[in-house]
């Protein structure tokens, strides 16, 4: 099974990635898309807090650990981040699109959220950046959206889906 179409939403810390995604997911859902979201971090983060039952299960080498509550189920797999695409392939029939927050150096097409003064514009050196979301005027390059243009960004993502631009490469 192939991974579902995916788009990485990248940018420097505090550029507005989470805020954009929190506004974009409902817009895409309203348009009929089933959207999955993955948070990618280059910093260590405990998936299971020390001393919890799930931490003990993870320490045993379980192939997956689930935490189920009335609010939902959280699954974790002891896989390195570069395997996320092959993991997502398992859920390809459950989502139409996966949005990945972060993963600047990953193999996915990208939507850059850029705020002046936080770091250089990634789109200037990365051809996989399809568009930039920014308040600032940018030099010539990929398409630019204002952070308030959520319907326009959603329409752009839908067009990229139709054009086959969001096909995820096969993972390891």
PDB file of C-alpha atoms in Angstrom:
ATOM      1  CA  UNK A   1       0.000   0.000   0.000  1.00  0.00           C
ATOM      2  CA  UNK A   2       1.233   3.491  -0.843  1.00  0.00           C
ATOM      3  CA  UNK A   3       1.394   6.348   1.667  1.00  0.00           C
ATOM      4  CA  UNK A   4      -1.409   8.894   1.338  1.00  0.00           C
ATOM      5  CA  UNK A   5      -0.647  12.250  -0.298  1.00  0.00           C
ATOM      6  CA  UNK A   6       1.265  14.431   2.137  1.00  0.00           C
ATOM      7  CA  UNK A   7       2.444  18.015   2.535  1.00  0.00           C
ATOM      8  CA  UNK A   8       4.984  19.260   5.063  1.00  0.00           C
ATOM      9  CA  UNK A   9       4.195  22.650   6.594  1.00  0.00           C
ATOM     10  CA  UNK A  10       7.640  23.963   7.466  1.00  0.00           C
ATOM     11  CA  UNK A  11       9.155  27.091   8.913  1.00  0.00           C
ATOM     12  CA  UNK A  12      11.286  28.407  11.744  1.00  0.00           C
ATOM     13  CA  UNK A  13      10.088  28.173  15.356  1.00  0.00           C
ATOM     14  CA  UNK A  14       7.266  30.616  16.132  1.00  0.00           C
ATOM     15  CA  UNK A  15       6.576  31.317  12.455  1.00  0.00           C
ATOM     16  CA  UNK A  16       2.909  30.291  12.782  1.00  0.00           C
ATOM     17  CA  UNK A  17       2.855  26.677  11.552  1.00  0.00           C
ATOM     18  CA  UNK A  18       0.597  25.346  14.313  1.00  0.00           C
ATOM     19  CA  UNK A  19      -1.760  28.323  14.058  1.00  0.00           C
ATOM     20  CA  UNK A  20      -2.059  27.863  10.300  1.00  0.00           C
ATOM     21  CA  UNK A  21      -2.689  24.114  10.601  1.00  0.00           C
ATOM     22  CA  UNK A  22      -5.321  24.635  13.311  1.00  0.00           C
ATOM     23  CA  UNK A  23      -7.181  26.890  10.875  1.00  0.00           C
ATOM     24  CA  UNK A  24      -6.469  24.863   7.741  1.00  0.00           C
ATOM     25  CA  UNK A  25      -7.648  21.434   8.941  1.00  0.00           C
ATOM     26  CA  UNK A  26     -11.293  22.517   9.523  1.00  0.00           C
ATOM     27  CA  UNK A  27     -11.301  24.322   6.157  1.00  0.00           C
ATOM     28  CA  UNK A  28     -10.091  21.193   4.362  1.00  0.00           C
ATOM     29  CA  UNK A  29     -12.568  19.021   6.297  1.00  0.00           C
ATOM     30  CA  UNK A  30     -15.371  21.368   5.272  1.00  0.00           C
ATOM     31  CA  UNK A  31     -14.287  20.732   1.672  1.00  0.00           C
ATOM     32  CA  UNK A  32     -14.762  16.987   2.186  1.00  0.00           C
ATOM     33  CA  UNK A  33     -11.178  15.901   2.823  1.00  0.00           C
ATOM     34  CA  UNK A  34     -10.209  13.490   5.583  1.00  0.00           C
ATOM     35  CA  UNK A  35      -7.048  15.084   6.977  1.00  0.00           C
ATOM     36  CA  UNK A  36      -4.411  13.469   9.168  1.00  0.00           C
ATOM     37  CA  UNK A  37      -1.825  15.562  10.994  1.00  0.00           C
ATOM     38  CA  UNK A  38       1.664  14.543  12.120  1.00  0.00           C
ATOM     39  CA  UNK A  39       3.828  16.720  14.371  1.00  0.00           C
ATOM     40  CA  UNK A  40       7.492  16.213  13.532  1.00  0.00           C
ATOM     41  CA  UNK A  41      10.110  17.376  16.006  1.00  0.00           C
ATOM     42  CA  UNK A  42      13.871  17.273  15.827  1.00  0.00           C
ATOM     43  CA  UNK A  43      13.960  17.523  19.621  1.00  0.00           C
ATOM     44  CA  UNK A  44      13.565  14.507  21.906  1.00  0.00           C
ATOM     45  CA  UNK A  45      10.089  14.209  23.364  1.00  0.00           C
ATOM     46  CA  UNK A  46       8.863  11.350  25.542  1.00  0.00           C
ATOM     47  CA  UNK A  47       6.019   9.521  23.855  1.00  0.00           C
ATOM     48  CA  UNK A  48       5.221   7.844  27.153  1.00  0.00           C
ATOM     49  CA  UNK A  49       6.017   9.719  30.385  1.00  0.00           C
ATOM     50  CA  UNK A  50       8.365   7.898  32.734  1.00  0.00           C
ATOM     51  CA  UNK A  51       6.627   5.713  35.277  1.00  0.00           C
ATOM     52  CA  UNK A  52       3.432   5.222  33.268  1.00  0.00           C
ATOM     53  CA  UNK A  53       2.085   1.849  32.233  1.00  0.00           C
ATOM     54  CA  UNK A  54       2.570   2.688  28.556  1.00  0.00           C
ATOM     55  CA  UNK A  55       6.224   3.603  29.227  1.00  0.00           C
ATOM     56  CA  UNK A  56       6.708   0.168  30.758  1.00  0.00           C
ATOM     57  CA  UNK A  57       5.130  -1.479  27.707  1.00  0.00           C
ATOM     58  CA  UNK A  58       7.316   0.555  25.340  1.00  0.00           C
ATOM     59  CA  UNK A  59      10.411  -0.471  27.317  1.00  0.00           C
ATOM     60  CA  UNK A  60       9.544  -4.145  26.711  1.00  0.00           C
ATOM     61  CA  UNK A  61      10.069  -3.655  22.979  1.00  0.00           C
ATOM     62  CA  UNK A  62       6.400  -3.851  22.007  1.00  0.00           C
ATOM     63  CA  UNK A  63       5.848  -3.390  18.255  1.00  0.00           C
ATOM     64  CA  UNK A  64       3.236  -0.744  19.053  1.00  0.00           C
ATOM     65  CA  UNK A  65       1.809   0.788  22.193  1.00  0.00           C
ATOM     66  CA  UNK A  66      -1.695   2.214  22.364  1.00  0.00           C
ATOM     67  CA  UNK A  67      -3.311   4.439  24.964  1.00  0.00           C
ATOM     68  CA  UNK A  68      -7.099   4.273  24.722  1.00  0.00           C
ATOM     69  CA  UNK A  69      -9.496   6.651  26.468  1.00  0.00           C
ATOM     70  CA  UNK A  70     -13.108   7.702  25.853  1.00  0.00           C
ATOM     71  CA  UNK A  71     -11.654  10.650  23.877  1.00  0.00           C
ATOM     72  CA  UNK A  72      -9.752   8.453  21.412  1.00  0.00           C
ATOM     73  CA  UNK A  73      -6.750   6.210  20.871  1.00  0.00           C
ATOM     74  CA  UNK A  74      -3.121   7.255  20.641  1.00  0.00           C
ATOM     75  CA  UNK A  75      -0.733   4.823  18.930  1.00  0.00           C
ATOM     76  CA  UNK A  76       3.030   4.913  19.041  1.00  0.00           C
ATOM     77  CA  UNK A  77       5.487   2.810  17.099  1.00  0.00           C
ATOM     78  CA  UNK A  78       9.165   2.464  17.997  1.00  0.00           C
ATOM     79  CA  UNK A  79      10.252   3.630  14.545  1.00  0.00           C
ATOM     80  CA  UNK A  80      12.698   6.385  13.580  1.00  0.00           C
ATOM     81  CA  UNK A  81      11.067   9.499  12.060  1.00  0.00           C
ATOM     82  CA  UNK A  82      12.230   8.634   8.536  1.00  0.00           C
ATOM     83  CA  UNK A  83       9.834   5.663   8.642  1.00  0.00           C
ATOM     84  CA  UNK A  84       6.785   7.896   9.075  1.00  0.00           C
ATOM     85  CA  UNK A  85       5.767   7.490   5.416  1.00  0.00           C
ATOM     86  CA  UNK A  86       5.717   3.702   5.571  1.00  0.00           C
ATOM     87  CA  UNK A  87       3.740   3.920   8.827  1.00  0.00           C
ATOM     88  CA  UNK A  88       1.248   6.278   7.209  1.00  0.00           C
ATOM     89  CA  UNK A  89       0.738   3.813   4.368  1.00  0.00           C
ATOM     90  CA  UNK A  90      -1.052   1.603   6.911  1.00  0.00           C
ATOM     91  CA  UNK A  91      -3.689   4.331   7.242  1.00  0.00           C
ATOM     92  CA  UNK A  92      -3.952   5.297   3.565  1.00  0.00           C
ATOM     93  CA  UNK A  93      -7.604   4.303   3.364  1.00  0.00           C
ATOM     94  CA  UNK A  94      -8.477   6.431   6.417  1.00  0.00           C
ATOM     95  CA  UNK A  95      -7.191   9.808   5.152  1.00  0.00           C
ATOM     96  CA  UNK A  96      -7.124  11.748   1.898  1.00  0.00           C
ATOM     97  CA  UNK A  97      -4.226  13.980   2.929  1.00  0.00           C
ATOM     98  CA  UNK A  98      -1.591  14.080   5.652  1.00  0.00           C
ATOM     99  CA  UNK A  99      -0.241  17.428   6.809  1.00  0.00           C
ATOM    100  CA  UNK A 100       3.108  17.158   8.576  1.00  0.00           C
ATOM    101  CA  UNK A 101       4.094  20.061  10.803  1.00  0.00           C
ATOM    102  CA  UNK A 102       7.849  20.380  10.524  1.00  0.00           C
ATOM    103  CA  UNK A 103      10.318  17.994   8.863  1.00  0.00           C
ATOM    104  CA  UNK A 104      12.199  20.683   6.941  1.00  0.00           C
ATOM    105  CA  UNK A 105      14.707  18.121   5.688  1.00  0.00           C
ATOM    106  CA  UNK A 106      12.160  15.417   4.876  1.00  0.00           C
ATOM    107  CA  UNK A 107      11.288  14.225   1.369  1.00  0.00           C
ATOM    108  CA  UNK A 108       7.787  15.761   1.164  1.00  0.00           C
ATOM    109  CA  UNK A 109       6.604  18.719  -0.892  1.00  0.00           C
ATOM    110  CA  UNK A 110       6.439  21.753   1.370  1.00  0.00           C
ATOM    111  CA  UNK A 111       4.356  24.784   2.272  1.00  0.00           C
ATOM    112  CA  UNK A 112       6.611  27.269   4.062  1.00  0.00           C
ATOM    113  CA  UNK A 113       5.342  29.559   6.797  1.00  0.00           C
ATOM    114  CA  UNK A 114       7.821  32.426   6.978  1.00  0.00           C
ATOM    115  CA  UNK A 115       8.089  35.378   9.322  1.00  0.00           C
ATOM    116  CA  UNK A 116      10.749  38.023   8.809  1.00  0.00           C
ATOM    117  CA  UNK A 117      13.567  37.973  11.346  1.00  0.00           C
ATOM    118  CA  UNK A 118      13.257  34.320  12.375  1.00  0.00           C
ATOM    119  CA  UNK A 119      15.533  32.764   9.786  1.00  0.00           C
ATOM    120  CA  UNK A 120      16.227  32.702   6.066  1.00  0.00           C
ATOM    121  CA  UNK A 121      13.490  31.965   3.556  1.00  0.00           C
ATOM    122  CA  UNK A 122      13.753  28.224   2.868  1.00  0.00           C
ATOM    123  CA  UNK A 123      11.980  28.547  -0.481  1.00  0.00           C
ATOM    124  CA  UNK A 124      14.961  30.469  -1.831  1.00  0.00           C
ATOM    125  CA  UNK A 125      17.056  27.295  -1.851  1.00  0.00           C
ATOM    126  CA  UNK A 126      14.521  24.460  -1.855  1.00  0.00           C
ATOM    127  CA  UNK A 127      12.590  23.678  -5.036  1.00  0.00           C
ATOM    128  CA  UNK A 128      10.194  21.373  -3.130  1.00  0.00           C
ATOM    129  CA  UNK A 129       8.584  24.441  -1.490  1.00  0.00           C
ATOM    130  CA  UNK A 130       5.355  24.867  -3.461  1.00  0.00           C
ATOM    131  CA  UNK A 131       4.181  28.089  -1.786  1.00  0.00           C
ATOM    132  CA  UNK A 132       4.983  30.456   1.065  1.00  0.00           C
ATOM    133  CA  UNK A 133       2.605  31.785   3.711  1.00  0.00           C
ATOM    134  CA  UNK A 134       3.876  35.158   4.936  1.00  0.00           C
ATOM    135  CA  UNK A 135       2.831  38.681   5.852  1.00  0.00           C
ATOM    136  CA  UNK A 136       5.943  39.974   4.064  1.00  0.00           C
ATOM    137  CA  UNK A 137       6.346  40.679   0.387  1.00  0.00           C
ATOM    138  CA  UNK A 138       8.800  38.216  -1.072  1.00  0.00           C
ATOM    139  CA  UNK A 139      11.194  38.269  -3.987  1.00  0.00           C
ATOM    140  CA  UNK A 140      10.107  36.394  -7.057  1.00  0.00           C
ATOM    141  CA  UNK A 141       9.655  32.712  -6.376  1.00  0.00           C
ATOM    142  CA  UNK A 142       6.881  30.362  -5.339  1.00  0.00           C
ATOM    143  CA  UNK A 143       3.310  31.485  -4.856  1.00  0.00           C
ATOM    144  CA  UNK A 144       2.686  33.576  -1.720  1.00  0.00           C
ATOM    145  CA  UNK A 145      -0.355  33.615   0.554  1.00  0.00           C
ATOM    146  CA  UNK A 146      -1.162  35.793   3.534  1.00  0.00           C
ATOM    147  CA  UNK A 147      -1.764  33.792   6.757  1.00  0.00           C
ATOM    148  CA  UNK A 148      -5.373  35.047   6.649  1.00  0.00           C
ATOM    149  CA  UNK A 149      -6.008  33.487   3.207  1.00  0.00           C
ATOM    150  CA  UNK A 150      -6.966  30.079   4.632  1.00  0.00           C
ATOM    151  CA  UNK A 151      -9.647  29.358   1.972  1.00  0.00           C
ATOM    152  CA  UNK A 152      -7.150  30.240  -0.761  1.00  0.00           C
ATOM    153  CA  UNK A 153      -4.467  28.046   0.790  1.00  0.00           C
ATOM    154  CA  UNK A 154      -6.980  25.181   1.043  1.00  0.00           C
ATOM    155  CA  UNK A 155      -7.945  25.645  -2.620  1.00  0.00           C
ATOM    156  CA  UNK A 156      -4.249  25.626  -3.561  1.00  0.00           C
ATOM    157  CA  UNK A 157      -3.712  22.381  -1.630  1.00  0.00           C
ATOM    158  CA  UNK A 158      -6.737  20.816  -3.356  1.00  0.00           C
ATOM    159  CA  UNK A 159      -5.312  21.826  -6.734  1.00  0.00           C
ATOM    160  CA  UNK A 160      -1.948  20.293  -5.786  1.00  0.00           C
ATOM    161  CA  UNK A 161      -3.797  17.085  -4.850  1.00  0.00           C
ATOM    162  CA  UNK A 162      -5.616  17.037  -8.214  1.00  0.00           C
ATOM    163  CA  UNK A 163      -2.334  17.688 -10.041  1.00  0.00           C
ATOM    164  CA  UNK A 164      -0.591  14.838  -8.193  1.00  0.00           C
ATOM    165  CA  UNK A 165       1.990  17.144  -6.595  1.00  0.00           C
ATOM    166  CA  UNK A 166       1.461  15.776  -3.082  1.00  0.00           C
ATOM    167  CA  UNK A 167       2.323  12.152  -3.770  1.00  0.00           C
ATOM    168  CA  UNK A 168       4.522  10.982  -0.925  1.00  0.00           C
ATOM    169  CA  UNK A 169       7.644   9.088  -1.922  1.00  0.00           C
ATOM    170  CA  UNK A 170       7.841   5.516  -0.711  1.00  0.00           C
ATOM    171  CA  UNK A 171       9.320   5.323   2.785  1.00  0.00           C
ATOM    172  CA  UNK A 172      11.988   2.883   3.956  1.00  0.00           C
TER     173      UNK A 172
END
